[in-house]
Amino acid sequence: MAAAALRAQLNAHIAGMYTEGVVDEDTFEELRDEGTAIEVSHLFIYDASEIIDDIDILMEEPEVDFDEVEALTQQLMRCTSSVGAQQVNLACMHFGNFYAIQCKQGCLVSFSLVRNEFYIVRHELEIMISKSRSRHVVLTPK
């Protein structure tokens, strides 16, 4: 397949991420303009995965350290802003309502939403990374 067709396919995937609200278009286009979209996406996936795992471990404790949960959630929200993952950020805010009142059951339910939203973003970014790397397509602005 010609490079132009591959680039068009990649751009269509990214446009779909914008349409579906997976990432914020302005934020992600800025990354593309800077040529850092792939690198920042990798960092987001790694960092957010680590933070989510850490929160998960804390939530499994008999006595949850809600202050630590809050600190990690704030770190996750900063991480999500790097790629414009607004749905993850919104889920974190919802989660925050429950750790603020130290409601473990509410935290467990709302944290599953955080995790699911992250999995959606991770999946779409991994597809984008795979398409750009496996086909040697340069990720450029639209």
PDB file of C-alpha atoms in Angstrom:
ATOM      1  CA  MET A   1       0.000   0.000   0.000  1.00  0.00           C
ATOM      2  CA  ALA A   2       1.339   3.456  -0.862  1.00  0.00           C
ATOM      3  CA  ALA A   3       2.602   5.686   1.919  1.00  0.00           C
ATOM      4  CA  ALA A   4      -0.117   8.250   1.217  1.00  0.00           C
ATOM      5  CA  ALA A   5      -2.838   5.614   1.642  1.00  0.00           C
ATOM      6  CA  LEU A   6      -1.271   4.396   4.883  1.00  0.00           C
ATOM      7  CA  ARG A   7      -1.019   7.945   6.169  1.00  0.00           C
ATOM      8  CA  ALA A   8      -4.672   8.509   5.261  1.00  0.00           C
ATOM      9  CA  GLN A   9      -5.646   5.336   7.143  1.00  0.00           C
ATOM     10  CA  LEU A  10      -3.700   6.491  10.210  1.00  0.00           C
ATOM     11  CA  ASN A  11      -5.230   9.958  10.008  1.00  0.00           C
ATOM     12  CA  ALA A  12      -8.693   8.397   9.773  1.00  0.00           C
ATOM     13  CA  HIS A  13      -8.010   6.402  12.943  1.00  0.00           C
ATOM     14  CA  ILE A  14      -6.880   9.541  14.756  1.00  0.00           C
ATOM     15  CA  ALA A  15      -9.926  11.464  13.504  1.00  0.00           C
ATOM     16  CA  GLY A  16     -12.068   8.653  14.903  1.00  0.00           C
ATOM     17  CA  MET A  17     -10.357   9.074  18.276  1.00  0.00           C
ATOM     18  CA  TYR A  18     -11.376  12.738  18.206  1.00  0.00           C
ATOM     19  CA  THR A  19     -14.946  11.979  17.146  1.00  0.00           C
ATOM     20  CA  GLU A  20     -15.353   9.322  19.847  1.00  0.00           C
ATOM     21  CA  GLY A  21     -13.877  11.630  22.500  1.00  0.00           C
ATOM     22  CA  VAL A  22     -10.956   9.312  23.217  1.00  0.00           C
ATOM     23  CA  VAL A  23      -8.506  12.216  23.102  1.00  0.00           C
ATOM     24  CA  ASP A  24      -8.940  15.957  22.805  1.00  0.00           C
ATOM     25  CA  GLU A  25      -8.227  17.130  19.272  1.00  0.00           C
ATOM     26  CA  ASP A  26      -6.466  20.378  20.234  1.00  0.00           C
ATOM     27  CA  THR A  27      -4.185  18.655  22.722  1.00  0.00           C
ATOM     28  CA  PHE A  28      -3.337  15.763  20.426  1.00  0.00           C
ATOM     29  CA  GLU A  29      -2.825  17.942  17.358  1.00  0.00           C
ATOM     30  CA  GLU A  30      -0.331  19.974  19.354  1.00  0.00           C
ATOM     31  CA  LEU A  31       1.573  16.749  20.069  1.00  0.00           C
ATOM     32  CA  ARG A  32       1.487  15.885  16.372  1.00  0.00           C
ATOM     33  CA  ASP A  33       2.735  19.368  15.460  1.00  0.00           C
ATOM     34  CA  GLU A  34       5.618  18.932  17.895  1.00  0.00           C
ATOM     35  CA  GLY A  35       6.340  15.436  16.576  1.00  0.00           C
ATOM     36  CA  THR A  36       5.924  13.923  20.046  1.00  0.00           C
ATOM     37  CA  ALA A  37       2.545  12.153  19.760  1.00  0.00           C
ATOM     38  CA  ILE A  38       3.996   8.636  19.714  1.00  0.00           C
ATOM     39  CA  GLU A  39       6.451   9.259  22.540  1.00  0.00           C
ATOM     40  CA  VAL A  40       3.898  11.014  24.752  1.00  0.00           C
ATOM     41  CA  SER A  41       1.363   8.266  24.041  1.00  0.00           C
ATOM     42  CA  HIS A  42       3.880   5.622  25.154  1.00  0.00           C
ATOM     43  CA  LEU A  43       4.644   7.578  28.320  1.00  0.00           C
ATOM     44  CA  PHE A  44       0.951   8.074  29.050  1.00  0.00           C
ATOM     45  CA  ILE A  45       0.218   4.360  28.657  1.00  0.00           C
ATOM     46  CA  TYR A  46       3.110   3.360  30.908  1.00  0.00           C
ATOM     47  CA  ASP A  47       2.611   6.019  33.591  1.00  0.00           C
ATOM     48  CA  ALA A  48      -1.162   5.705  33.757  1.00  0.00           C
ATOM     49  CA  SER A  49      -0.919   1.900  33.947  1.00  0.00           C
ATOM     50  CA  GLU A  50       1.472   2.172  36.889  1.00  0.00           C
ATOM     51  CA  ILE A  51      -0.735   4.687  38.699  1.00  0.00           C
ATOM     52  CA  ILE A  52      -3.877   2.630  38.143  1.00  0.00           C
ATOM     53  CA  ASP A  53      -2.106  -0.475  39.448  1.00  0.00           C
ATOM     54  CA  ASP A  54      -0.971   1.466  42.534  1.00  0.00           C
ATOM     55  CA  ILE A  55      -4.502   2.722  43.207  1.00  0.00           C
ATOM     56  CA  ASP A  56      -5.836  -0.786  42.718  1.00  0.00           C
ATOM     57  CA  ILE A  57      -3.417  -2.114  45.361  1.00  0.00           C
ATOM     58  CA  LEU A  58      -4.446   0.618  47.804  1.00  0.00           C
ATOM     59  CA  MET A  59      -8.128  -0.113  47.250  1.00  0.00           C
ATOM     60  CA  GLU A  60      -7.567  -3.790  48.123  1.00  0.00           C
ATOM     61  CA  GLU A  61      -6.244  -2.913  51.584  1.00  0.00           C
ATOM     62  CA  PRO A  62      -8.614  -3.476  54.533  1.00  0.00           C
ATOM     63  CA  GLU A  63      -7.951   0.123  55.626  1.00  0.00           C
ATOM     64  CA  VAL A  64      -7.678   2.342  52.569  1.00  0.00           C
ATOM     65  CA  ASP A  65      -5.281   5.302  52.723  1.00  0.00           C
ATOM     66  CA  PHE A  66      -7.642   7.761  51.034  1.00  0.00           C
ATOM     67  CA  ASP A  67      -5.038  10.534  51.123  1.00  0.00           C
ATOM     68  CA  GLU A  68      -2.670   8.369  49.072  1.00  0.00           C
ATOM     69  CA  VAL A  69      -5.543   7.434  46.730  1.00  0.00           C
ATOM     70  CA  GLU A  70      -6.247  11.124  46.238  1.00  0.00           C
ATOM     71  CA  ALA A  71      -2.581  11.922  45.554  1.00  0.00           C
ATOM     72  CA  LEU A  72      -2.333   9.148  42.986  1.00  0.00           C
ATOM     73  CA  THR A  73      -5.592  10.179  41.344  1.00  0.00           C
ATOM     74  CA  GLN A  74      -4.330  13.747  41.022  1.00  0.00           C
ATOM     75  CA  GLN A  75      -1.172  12.345  39.432  1.00  0.00           C
ATOM     76  CA  LEU A  76      -3.320  10.298  37.033  1.00  0.00           C
ATOM     77  CA  MET A  77      -5.330  13.379  36.093  1.00  0.00           C
ATOM     78  CA  ARG A  78      -2.139  15.280  35.259  1.00  0.00           C
ATOM     79  CA  CYS A  79      -1.009  12.285  33.220  1.00  0.00           C
ATOM     80  CA  THR A  80      -4.278  12.176  31.263  1.00  0.00           C
ATOM     81  CA  SER A  81      -3.913  15.818  30.320  1.00  0.00           C
ATOM     82  CA  SER A  82      -0.731  14.959  28.396  1.00  0.00           C
ATOM     83  CA  VAL A  83      -2.786  13.267  25.649  1.00  0.00           C
ATOM     84  CA  GLY A  84      -6.112  14.984  26.282  1.00  0.00           C
ATOM     85  CA  ALA A  85      -7.841  11.883  27.663  1.00  0.00           C
ATOM     86  CA  GLN A  86     -10.841  13.832  28.920  1.00  0.00           C
ATOM     87  CA  GLN A  87     -13.096  10.851  29.628  1.00  0.00           C
ATOM     88  CA  VAL A  88     -10.464   9.375  31.946  1.00  0.00           C
ATOM     89  CA  ASN A  89     -10.169  12.745  33.644  1.00  0.00           C
ATOM     90  CA  LEU A  90     -13.948  12.972  34.121  1.00  0.00           C
ATOM     91  CA  ALA A  91     -14.025   9.448  35.539  1.00  0.00           C
ATOM     92  CA  CYS A  92     -11.259  10.472  37.972  1.00  0.00           C
ATOM     93  CA  MET A  93     -13.346  13.424  39.138  1.00  0.00           C
ATOM     94  CA  HIS A  94     -16.309  11.105  39.731  1.00  0.00           C
ATOM     95  CA  PHE A  95     -13.991   8.742  41.629  1.00  0.00           C
ATOM     96  CA  GLY A  96     -12.857  11.723  43.699  1.00  0.00           C
ATOM     97  CA  ASN A  97     -16.374  12.238  44.996  1.00  0.00           C
ATOM     98  CA  PHE A  98     -16.160   8.854  46.715  1.00  0.00           C
ATOM     99  CA  TYR A  99     -12.654   8.998  48.144  1.00  0.00           C
ATOM    100  CA  ALA A 100     -13.447  12.489  49.473  1.00  0.00           C
ATOM    101  CA  ILE A 101     -16.145  10.971  51.686  1.00  0.00           C
ATOM    102  CA  GLN A 102     -14.045   7.830  52.242  1.00  0.00           C
ATOM    103  CA  CYS A 103     -16.687   5.519  50.820  1.00  0.00           C
ATOM    104  CA  LYS A 104     -14.740   2.395  49.879  1.00  0.00           C
ATOM    105  CA  GLN A 105     -17.625   0.684  48.062  1.00  0.00           C
ATOM    106  CA  GLY A 106     -18.336   3.803  45.998  1.00  0.00           C
ATOM    107  CA  CYS A 107     -14.619   4.059  45.248  1.00  0.00           C
ATOM    108  CA  LEU A 108     -14.487   0.486  44.029  1.00  0.00           C
ATOM    109  CA  VAL A 109     -17.424   0.989  41.676  1.00  0.00           C
ATOM    110  CA  SER A 110     -16.285   4.364  40.351  1.00  0.00           C
ATOM    111  CA  PHE A 111     -12.672   3.221  40.017  1.00  0.00           C
ATOM    112  CA  SER A 112     -13.831   0.512  37.633  1.00  0.00           C
ATOM    113  CA  LEU A 113     -15.077   3.349  35.398  1.00  0.00           C
ATOM    114  CA  VAL A 114     -11.658   5.033  35.590  1.00  0.00           C
ATOM    115  CA  ARG A 115     -10.000   1.776  34.619  1.00  0.00           C
ATOM    116  CA  ASN A 116     -12.416   1.128  31.750  1.00  0.00           C
ATOM    117  CA  GLU A 117     -11.994   4.625  30.327  1.00  0.00           C
ATOM    118  CA  PHE A 118      -8.229   4.213  30.530  1.00  0.00           C
ATOM    119  CA  TYR A 119      -8.425   0.865  28.721  1.00  0.00           C
ATOM    120  CA  ILE A 120     -10.343   2.513  25.871  1.00  0.00           C
ATOM    121  CA  VAL A 121      -7.736   5.257  25.477  1.00  0.00           C
ATOM    122  CA  ARG A 122      -4.865   2.799  25.800  1.00  0.00           C
ATOM    123  CA  HIS A 123      -6.357   0.517  23.161  1.00  0.00           C
ATOM    124  CA  GLU A 124      -6.861   3.312  20.638  1.00  0.00           C
ATOM    125  CA  LEU A 125      -3.406   4.758  21.239  1.00  0.00           C
ATOM    126  CA  GLU A 126      -1.840   1.316  20.875  1.00  0.00           C
ATOM    127  CA  ILE A 127      -3.587   0.874  17.536  1.00  0.00           C
ATOM    128  CA  MET A 128      -2.309   4.270  16.421  1.00  0.00           C
ATOM    129  CA  ILE A 129       1.228   3.457  17.561  1.00  0.00           C
ATOM    130  CA  SER A 130       1.096   0.076  15.848  1.00  0.00           C
ATOM    131  CA  LYS A 131      -0.161   1.550  12.576  1.00  0.00           C
ATOM    132  CA  SER A 132       2.482   4.241  12.551  1.00  0.00           C
ATOM    133  CA  ARG A 133       5.365   1.962  13.534  1.00  0.00           C
ATOM    134  CA  SER A 134       4.587  -1.194  11.598  1.00  0.00           C
ATOM    135  CA  ARG A 135       4.093   0.689   8.382  1.00  0.00           C
ATOM    136  CA  HIS A 136       6.820   3.265   8.976  1.00  0.00           C
ATOM    137  CA  VAL A 137       4.312   6.080   8.581  1.00  0.00           C
ATOM    138  CA  VAL A 138       5.357   9.384  10.011  1.00  0.00           C
ATOM    139  CA  LEU A 139       2.738  10.764  12.385  1.00  0.00           C
ATOM    140  CA  THR A 140       2.269  14.283  11.077  1.00  0.00           C
ATOM    141  CA  PRO A 141      -0.458  16.903  11.567  1.00  0.00           C
ATOM    142  CA  LYS A 142      -3.548  16.410   9.481  1.00  0.00           C
TER     143      LYS A 142
END
